[in-house]
Structure formats: structure tokens, C-alpha cells
mmCIF file of C-alpha atoms in Angstrom:
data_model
loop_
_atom_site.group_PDB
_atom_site.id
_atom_site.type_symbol
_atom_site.label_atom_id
_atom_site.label_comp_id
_atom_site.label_asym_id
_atom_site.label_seq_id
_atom_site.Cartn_x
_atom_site.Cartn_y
_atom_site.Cartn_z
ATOM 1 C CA UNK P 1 -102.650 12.457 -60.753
ATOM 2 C CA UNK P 2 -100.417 14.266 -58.755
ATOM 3 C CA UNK P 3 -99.681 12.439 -54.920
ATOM 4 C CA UNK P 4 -99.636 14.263 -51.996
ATOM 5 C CA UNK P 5 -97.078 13.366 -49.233
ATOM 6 C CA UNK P 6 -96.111 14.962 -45.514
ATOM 7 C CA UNK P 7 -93.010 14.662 -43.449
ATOM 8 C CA UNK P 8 -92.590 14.745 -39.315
ATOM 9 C CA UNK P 9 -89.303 14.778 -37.565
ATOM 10 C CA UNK P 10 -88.894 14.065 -34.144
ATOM 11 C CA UNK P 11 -85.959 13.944 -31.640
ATOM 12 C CA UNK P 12 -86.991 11.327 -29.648
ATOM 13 C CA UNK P 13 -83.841 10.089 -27.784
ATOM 14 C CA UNK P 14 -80.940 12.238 -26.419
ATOM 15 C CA UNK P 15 -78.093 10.972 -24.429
ATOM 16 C CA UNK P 16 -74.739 12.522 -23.584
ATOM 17 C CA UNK P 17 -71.606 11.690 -25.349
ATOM 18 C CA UNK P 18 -68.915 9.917 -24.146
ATOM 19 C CA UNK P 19 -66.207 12.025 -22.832
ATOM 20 C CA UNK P 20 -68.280 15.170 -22.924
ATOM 21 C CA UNK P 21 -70.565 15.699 -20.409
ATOM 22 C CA UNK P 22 -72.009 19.104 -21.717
ATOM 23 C CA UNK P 23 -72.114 17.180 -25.249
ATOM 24 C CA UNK P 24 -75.529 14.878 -26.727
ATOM 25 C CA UNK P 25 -76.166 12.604 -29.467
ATOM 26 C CA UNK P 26 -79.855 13.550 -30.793
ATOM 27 C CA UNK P 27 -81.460 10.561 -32.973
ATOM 28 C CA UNK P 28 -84.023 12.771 -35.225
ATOM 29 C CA UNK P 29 -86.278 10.123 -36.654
ATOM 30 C CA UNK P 30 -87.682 11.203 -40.168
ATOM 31 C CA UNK P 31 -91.501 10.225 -40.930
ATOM 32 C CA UNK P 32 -92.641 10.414 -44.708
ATOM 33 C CA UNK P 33 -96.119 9.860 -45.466
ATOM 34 C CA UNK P 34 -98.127 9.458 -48.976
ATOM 35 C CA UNK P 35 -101.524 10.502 -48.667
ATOM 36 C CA UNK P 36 -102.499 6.418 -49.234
ATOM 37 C CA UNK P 37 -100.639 5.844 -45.544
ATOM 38 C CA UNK P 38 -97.343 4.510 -47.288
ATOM 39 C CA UNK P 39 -94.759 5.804 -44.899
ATOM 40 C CA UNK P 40 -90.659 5.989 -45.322
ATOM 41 C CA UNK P 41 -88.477 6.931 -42.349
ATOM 42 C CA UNK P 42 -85.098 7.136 -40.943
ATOM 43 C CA UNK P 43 -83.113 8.332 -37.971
ATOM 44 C CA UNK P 44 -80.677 11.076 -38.463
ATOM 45 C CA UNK P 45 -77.685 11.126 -35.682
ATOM 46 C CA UNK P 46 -76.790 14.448 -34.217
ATOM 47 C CA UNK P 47 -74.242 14.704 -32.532
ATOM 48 C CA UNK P 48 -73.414 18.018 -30.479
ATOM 49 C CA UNK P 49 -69.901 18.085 -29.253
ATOM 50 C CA UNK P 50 -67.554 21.174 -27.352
ATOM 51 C CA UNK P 51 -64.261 21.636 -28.412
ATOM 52 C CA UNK P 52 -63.508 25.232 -27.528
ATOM 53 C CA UNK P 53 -60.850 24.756 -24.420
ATOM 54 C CA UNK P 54 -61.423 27.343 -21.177
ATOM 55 C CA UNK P 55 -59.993 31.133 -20.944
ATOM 56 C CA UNK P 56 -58.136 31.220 -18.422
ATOM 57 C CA UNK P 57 -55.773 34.022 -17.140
ATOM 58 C CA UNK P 58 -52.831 32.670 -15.361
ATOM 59 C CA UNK P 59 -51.261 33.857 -12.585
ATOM 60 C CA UNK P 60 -48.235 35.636 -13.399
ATOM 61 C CA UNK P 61 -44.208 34.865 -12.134
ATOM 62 C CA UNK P 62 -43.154 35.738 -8.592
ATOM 63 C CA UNK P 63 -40.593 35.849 -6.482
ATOM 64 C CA UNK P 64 -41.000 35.308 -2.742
ATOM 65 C CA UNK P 65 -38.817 35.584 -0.108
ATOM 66 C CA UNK P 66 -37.912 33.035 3.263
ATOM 67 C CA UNK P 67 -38.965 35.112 6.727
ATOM 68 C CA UNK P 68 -36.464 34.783 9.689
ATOM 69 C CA UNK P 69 -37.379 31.129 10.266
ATOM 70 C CA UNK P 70 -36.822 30.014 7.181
ATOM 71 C CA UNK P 71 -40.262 29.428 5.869
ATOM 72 C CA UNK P 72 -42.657 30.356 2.684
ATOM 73 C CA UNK P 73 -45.781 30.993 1.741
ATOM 74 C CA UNK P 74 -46.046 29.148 -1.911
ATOM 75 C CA UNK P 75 -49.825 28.096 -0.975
ATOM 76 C CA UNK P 76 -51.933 29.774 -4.297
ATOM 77 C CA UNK P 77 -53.235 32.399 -1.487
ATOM 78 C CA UNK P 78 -50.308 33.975 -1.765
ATOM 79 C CA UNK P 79 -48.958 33.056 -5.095
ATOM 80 C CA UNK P 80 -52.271 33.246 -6.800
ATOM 81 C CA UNK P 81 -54.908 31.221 -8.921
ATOM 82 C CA UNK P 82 -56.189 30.952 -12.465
ATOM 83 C CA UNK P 83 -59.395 33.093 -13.382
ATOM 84 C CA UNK P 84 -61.619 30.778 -15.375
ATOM 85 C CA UNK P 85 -64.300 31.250 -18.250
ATOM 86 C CA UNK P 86 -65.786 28.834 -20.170
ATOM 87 C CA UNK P 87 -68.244 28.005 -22.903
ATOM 88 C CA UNK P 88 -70.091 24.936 -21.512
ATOM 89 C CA UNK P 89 -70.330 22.666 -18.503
ATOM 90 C CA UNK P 90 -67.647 22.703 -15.536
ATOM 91 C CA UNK P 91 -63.967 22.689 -15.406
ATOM 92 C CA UNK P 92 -61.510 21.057 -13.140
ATOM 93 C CA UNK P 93 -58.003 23.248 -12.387
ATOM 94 C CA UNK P 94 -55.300 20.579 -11.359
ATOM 95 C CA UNK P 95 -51.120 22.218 -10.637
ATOM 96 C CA UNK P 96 -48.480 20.256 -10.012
ATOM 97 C CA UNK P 97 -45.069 22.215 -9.091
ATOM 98 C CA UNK P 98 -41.823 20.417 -10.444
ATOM 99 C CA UNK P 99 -38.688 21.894 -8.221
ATOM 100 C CA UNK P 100 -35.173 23.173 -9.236
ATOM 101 C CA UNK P 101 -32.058 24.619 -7.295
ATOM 102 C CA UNK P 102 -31.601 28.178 -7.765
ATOM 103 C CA UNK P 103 -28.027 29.252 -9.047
ATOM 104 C CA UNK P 104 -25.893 30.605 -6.810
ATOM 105 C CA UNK P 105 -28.748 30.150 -3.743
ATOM 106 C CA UNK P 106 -28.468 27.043 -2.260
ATOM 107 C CA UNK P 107 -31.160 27.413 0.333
ATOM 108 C CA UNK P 108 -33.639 28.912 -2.906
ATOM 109 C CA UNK P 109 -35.326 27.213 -5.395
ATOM 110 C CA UNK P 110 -37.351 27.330 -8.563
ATOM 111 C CA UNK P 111 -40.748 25.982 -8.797
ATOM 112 C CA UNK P 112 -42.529 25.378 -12.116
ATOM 113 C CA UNK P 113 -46.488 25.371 -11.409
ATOM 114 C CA UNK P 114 -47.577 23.608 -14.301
ATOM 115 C CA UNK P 115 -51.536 24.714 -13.954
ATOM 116 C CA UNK P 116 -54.224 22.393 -15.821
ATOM 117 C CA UNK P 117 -57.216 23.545 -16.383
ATOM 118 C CA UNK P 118 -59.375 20.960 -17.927
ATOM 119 C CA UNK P 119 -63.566 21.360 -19.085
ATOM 120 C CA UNK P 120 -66.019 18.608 -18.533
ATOM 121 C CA UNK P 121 -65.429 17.166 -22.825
ATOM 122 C CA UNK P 122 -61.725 17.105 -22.573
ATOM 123 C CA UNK P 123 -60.713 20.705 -23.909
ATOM 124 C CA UNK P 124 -57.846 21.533 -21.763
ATOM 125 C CA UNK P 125 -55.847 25.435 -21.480
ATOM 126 C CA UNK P 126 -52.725 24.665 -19.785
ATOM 127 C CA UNK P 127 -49.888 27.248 -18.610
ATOM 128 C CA UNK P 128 -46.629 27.032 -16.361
ATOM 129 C CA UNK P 129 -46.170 29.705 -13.462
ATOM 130 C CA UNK P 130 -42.251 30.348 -12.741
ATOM 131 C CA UNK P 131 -42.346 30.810 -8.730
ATOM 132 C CA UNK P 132 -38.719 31.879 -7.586
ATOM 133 C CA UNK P 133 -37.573 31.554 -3.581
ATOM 134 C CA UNK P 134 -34.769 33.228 -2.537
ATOM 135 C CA UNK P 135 -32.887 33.888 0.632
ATOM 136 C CA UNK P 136 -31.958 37.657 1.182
ATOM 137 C CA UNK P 137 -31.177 37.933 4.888
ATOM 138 C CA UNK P 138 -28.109 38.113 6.402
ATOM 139 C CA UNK P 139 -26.512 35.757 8.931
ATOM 140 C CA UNK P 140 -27.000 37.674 12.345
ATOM 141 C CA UNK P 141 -23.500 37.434 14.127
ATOM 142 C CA UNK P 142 -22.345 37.793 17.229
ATOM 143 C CA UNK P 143 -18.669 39.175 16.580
ATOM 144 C CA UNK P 144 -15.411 38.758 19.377
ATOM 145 C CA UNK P 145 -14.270 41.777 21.559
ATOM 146 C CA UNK P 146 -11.503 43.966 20.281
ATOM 147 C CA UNK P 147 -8.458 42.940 22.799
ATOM 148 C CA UNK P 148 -5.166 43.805 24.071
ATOM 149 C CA UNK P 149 -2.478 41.272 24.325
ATOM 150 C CA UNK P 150 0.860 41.167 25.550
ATOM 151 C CA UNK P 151 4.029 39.319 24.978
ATOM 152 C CA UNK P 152 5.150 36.636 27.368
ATOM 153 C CA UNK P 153 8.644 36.361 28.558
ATOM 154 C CA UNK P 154 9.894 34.657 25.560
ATOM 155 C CA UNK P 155 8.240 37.381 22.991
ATOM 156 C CA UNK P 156 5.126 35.323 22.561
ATOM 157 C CA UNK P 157 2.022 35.948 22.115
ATOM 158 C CA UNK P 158 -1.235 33.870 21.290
ATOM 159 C CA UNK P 159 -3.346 35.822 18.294
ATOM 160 C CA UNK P 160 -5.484 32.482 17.337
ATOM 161 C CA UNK P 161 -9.329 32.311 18.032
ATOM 162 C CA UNK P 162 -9.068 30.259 20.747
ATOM 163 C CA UNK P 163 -7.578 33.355 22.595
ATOM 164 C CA UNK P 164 -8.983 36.248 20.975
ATOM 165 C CA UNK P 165 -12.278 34.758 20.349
ATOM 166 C CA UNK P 166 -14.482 34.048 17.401
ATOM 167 C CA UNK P 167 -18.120 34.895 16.050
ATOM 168 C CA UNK P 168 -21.255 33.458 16.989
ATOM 169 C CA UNK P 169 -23.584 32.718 14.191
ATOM 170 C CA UNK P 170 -27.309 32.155 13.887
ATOM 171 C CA UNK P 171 -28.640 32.099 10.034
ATOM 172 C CA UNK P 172 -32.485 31.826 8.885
ATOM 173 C CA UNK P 173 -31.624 29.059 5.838
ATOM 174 C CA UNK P 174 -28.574 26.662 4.765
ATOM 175 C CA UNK P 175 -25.011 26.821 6.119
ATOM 176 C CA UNK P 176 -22.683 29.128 6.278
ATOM 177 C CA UNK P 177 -18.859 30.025 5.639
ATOM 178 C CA UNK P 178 -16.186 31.966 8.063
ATOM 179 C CA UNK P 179 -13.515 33.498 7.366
ATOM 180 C CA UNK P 180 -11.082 36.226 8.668
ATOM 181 C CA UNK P 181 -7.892 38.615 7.651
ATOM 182 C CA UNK P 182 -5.476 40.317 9.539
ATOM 183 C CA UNK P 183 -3.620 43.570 8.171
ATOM 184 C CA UNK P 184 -1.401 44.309 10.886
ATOM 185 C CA UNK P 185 0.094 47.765 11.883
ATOM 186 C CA UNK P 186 2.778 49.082 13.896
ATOM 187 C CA UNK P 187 1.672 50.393 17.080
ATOM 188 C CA UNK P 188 2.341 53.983 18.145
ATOM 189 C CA UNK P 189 5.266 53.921 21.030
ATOM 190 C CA UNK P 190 6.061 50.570 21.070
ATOM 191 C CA UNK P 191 8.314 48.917 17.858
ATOM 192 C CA UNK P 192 7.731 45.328 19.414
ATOM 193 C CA UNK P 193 3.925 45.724 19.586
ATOM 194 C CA UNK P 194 1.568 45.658 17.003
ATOM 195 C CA UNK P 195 -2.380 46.074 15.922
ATOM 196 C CA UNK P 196 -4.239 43.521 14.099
ATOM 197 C CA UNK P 197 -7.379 44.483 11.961
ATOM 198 C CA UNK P 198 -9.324 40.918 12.143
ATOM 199 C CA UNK P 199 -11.582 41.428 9.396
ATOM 200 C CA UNK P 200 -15.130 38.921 9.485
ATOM 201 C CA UNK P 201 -16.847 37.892 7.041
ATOM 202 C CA UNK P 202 -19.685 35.596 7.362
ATOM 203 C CA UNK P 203 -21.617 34.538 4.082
ATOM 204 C CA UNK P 204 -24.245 32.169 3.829
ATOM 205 C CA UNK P 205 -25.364 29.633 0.897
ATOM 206 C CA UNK P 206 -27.623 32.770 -0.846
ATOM 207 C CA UNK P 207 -24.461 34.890 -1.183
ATOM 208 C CA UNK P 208 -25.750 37.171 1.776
ATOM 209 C CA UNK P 209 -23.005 38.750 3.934
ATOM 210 C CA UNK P 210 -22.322 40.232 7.405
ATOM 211 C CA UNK P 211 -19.121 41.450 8.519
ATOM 212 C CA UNK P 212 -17.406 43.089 11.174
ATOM 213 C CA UNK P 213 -13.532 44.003 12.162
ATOM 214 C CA UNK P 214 -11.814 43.131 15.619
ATOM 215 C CA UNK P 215 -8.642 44.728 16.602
ATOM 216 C CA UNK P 216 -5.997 42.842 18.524
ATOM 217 C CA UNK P 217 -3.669 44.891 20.234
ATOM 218 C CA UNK P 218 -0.398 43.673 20.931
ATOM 219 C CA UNK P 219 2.041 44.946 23.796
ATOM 220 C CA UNK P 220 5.247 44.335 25.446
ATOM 221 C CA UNK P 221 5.105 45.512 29.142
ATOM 222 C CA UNK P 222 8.093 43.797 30.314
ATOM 223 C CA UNK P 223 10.783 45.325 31.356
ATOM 224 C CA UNK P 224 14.480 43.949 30.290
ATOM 225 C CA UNK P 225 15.945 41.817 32.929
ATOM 226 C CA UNK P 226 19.372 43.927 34.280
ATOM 227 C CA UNK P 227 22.580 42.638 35.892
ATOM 228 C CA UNK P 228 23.908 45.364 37.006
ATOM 229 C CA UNK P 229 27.408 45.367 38.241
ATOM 230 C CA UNK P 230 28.728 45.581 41.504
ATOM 231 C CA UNK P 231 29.309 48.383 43.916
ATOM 232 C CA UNK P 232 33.075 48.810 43.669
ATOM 233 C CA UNK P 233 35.689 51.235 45.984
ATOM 234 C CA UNK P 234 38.933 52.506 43.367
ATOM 235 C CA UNK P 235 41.794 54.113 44.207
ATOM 236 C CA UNK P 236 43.564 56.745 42.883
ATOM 237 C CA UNK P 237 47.375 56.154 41.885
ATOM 238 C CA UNK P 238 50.571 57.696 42.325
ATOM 239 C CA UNK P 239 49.508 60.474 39.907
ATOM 240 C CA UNK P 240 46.298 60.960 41.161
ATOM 241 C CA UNK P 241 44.566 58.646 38.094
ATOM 242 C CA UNK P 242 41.320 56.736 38.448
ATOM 243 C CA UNK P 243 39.860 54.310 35.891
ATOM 244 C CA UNK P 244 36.201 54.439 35.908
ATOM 245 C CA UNK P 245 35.534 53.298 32.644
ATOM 246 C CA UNK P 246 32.788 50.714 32.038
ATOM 247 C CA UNK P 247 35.625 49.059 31.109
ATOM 248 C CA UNK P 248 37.539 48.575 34.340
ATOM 249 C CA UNK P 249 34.419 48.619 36.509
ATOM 250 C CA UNK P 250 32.213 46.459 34.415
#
């Protein structure tokens, strides 16, 4: 005779997987039956796992610039933030921003945003965001008067800073490096004299530069110091000769 049977399956017990929150293991217990009560079962694991990582659009490179004060903005408000999609369960976005000079900038730097965006089984989409600093402005300089000197009584004169004067300097970021030149000239009218071009230049540690020229005029205004020789009385001789050659009167 031919037997008869039936089957049941049930999925009696779920839990979640380790390591993957959105993720279950399903124990389907299998029931066979004859139609004289024998029965034959078993339990078939399932096990439901995600392993497709997040989409996630980066934020792209930027450069940003220090204010008058010195200070930036690299909060992700202003630098920006991931966009996030994915398949199952939550994600957690993590950055951590690893810091190199800038060439040539000093006062700059280079952050790497390493951005970590992680989903609740372990499926991670990871990305680096270049964010560049840089200093652009300018010292702001006060620069020295142009001046007129004049030669003492020995034909000297003082041209140093300490007489002329030098810059004052305020900069946003990092130091900062003086220097001057001085093309000199003759001066019209007076051989002695002279006119210096003091040409400024302030740079700071970004390679920004402010500059300026002073001019030093330099003048003799004293007169030569004269002995003169004496009033004298000559006479004229036999024939009616007078020396008044330098040479005779002096």
C-alpha cells in the first residue's frame, strides 16, 4: 500500500547575530509525519546577514582661509558632512583629522579628515577629505617718515634706523621678516648731499608681502669756515708800484 506522509515547518526562534544588529539567525524546525503518527524532524539554521557597506557622498577638498585674527572655521559646518544611505539598520560617521605643515606657509596647514562611516553589522565606506589653510593677508605696516638730514661739522651724518626710523608691524599669523635697500642718488644743487630710496619690505611666514619706500634726504647747510686776511695799508714806491697780489697781501 502506498503511505501517506505531511511536513510542517516552523520558525520558532529568531535572535540577532553577533556583530550585526540588523542581522538574525532563524532555527526553522522541520516536522515529518506518516499517516501512522511516526514523525522525523530537524532544525534548519538561517542565518540572515548584511554585508553591503553605506553610500555615502563625501564632502569634497577645500581650502579655507585665516580672518584678521588668525582664526578658522574647520568645524564640518563650514567644511561639510557626509550624506548617508544605507540598506539596513543605523550607521555611525566617526572623522579624525591627521595634520601637516603646508609648504612654503608656515602659519598653514594640511588636514586629512579621514571620515568613517560605519553600519550597525560592520560594513564600513570610508573616504579622506584634503582640507587646506592658508594665510593670504598681508602684514599691515606702519612705515617711517621720509626725512631730511644734514651733515654735521665733520661731514657726518646718521642714515641708520635708529635716526631715520623704522616700520611698525602688526601681522594676523606667524612671524615675520624685515628688510630694507638703499639706492642712493645725487641730489640736485648740492654735490655733497644725497637722496636715499629706503626700500621696505615686510614678508610674513605665508610668503605675503607689504612694502613701502622712504626717502632720506641728505644736506650740507654749513657754510665753510673763512680766515680771511687782514686789513692792510700799502704804499706805493718810488715808481709809483703797488703789490696787491694775494701774494703780498695774503
Amino acid at each position: 500500500s502506498t503511505q501517506s506522509r505531511s511536513s510542517a515547518a516552523s520558525d520558532v526562534y529568531k535572535r540577532q547575530t553577533v556583530g550585526c544588529t540588523s542581522g538574525y539567525e532563524a532555527s526553522r524546525i522541520w516536522v515529518v509525519t506518516d499517516d501512522c503518527g511516526n514523525v522525523t524532524r530537524d532544525t534548519q539554521l538561517i542565518t540572515v546577514l548584511d554585508t553591503i557597506a553605506p553610500i555615502v557622498v563625501f564632502p569634497a577638498d577645500i581650502t579655507l582661509y585665516f580672518d584678521g585674527t588668525c582664526a578658522v572655521d574647520t568645524t564640518t559646518s563650514n567644511t561639510g558632512t557626509v550624506g548617508v544611505t544605507n540598506n539596513c539598520g543605523s550607521v555611525t560617521t566617526v572623522y579624525t583629522d591627521e595634520v601637516a605643515a603646508t609648504s612654503g606657509c608656515t602659519s598653514g596647514y594640511e588636514a586629512s579628515r579621514i571620515w568613517v562611516v560605519t553600519d550597525d553589522c560592520g560594513n564600513v565606506t570610508r573616504d579622506t577629505q584634503l582640507i587646506t589653510v592658508l594665510d593670504t593677508i598681508a602684514p599691515v605696516v606702519v612705515f617711517p617718515n621720509n626725512t631730511t638730514l644734514y651733515f654735521d661739522g665733520t661731514c657726518a651724518v646718521d642714515t641708520t634706523t635708529s635716526n631715520t626710523g623704522t616700520v611698525g608691524v602688526t601681522n594676523n599669523c606667524g612671524s615675520v621678516t624685515t628688510v630694507y635697500t638703499d639706492e642712493i642718488a645725487a641730489t640736485v644743487g648740492c654735490n655733497s648731499g644725497y637722496e636715499a630710496s629706503r626700500i621696505w619690505v615686510v614678508t610674513d611666514d605665508c610668503g605675503n608681502v607689504t612694502r613701502d619706500t622712504q626717502l632720506i634726504t641728505v644736506l650740507d647747510t654749513i657754510a665753510p669756515v673763512v680766515v680771511f686776511p687782514n686789513d692792510t695799508t700799502l704804499y706805493v714806491d718810488v715808481n709809483c708800484v703797488v703789490d696787491t697780489t694775494m701774494l703780498s697781501l695774503g
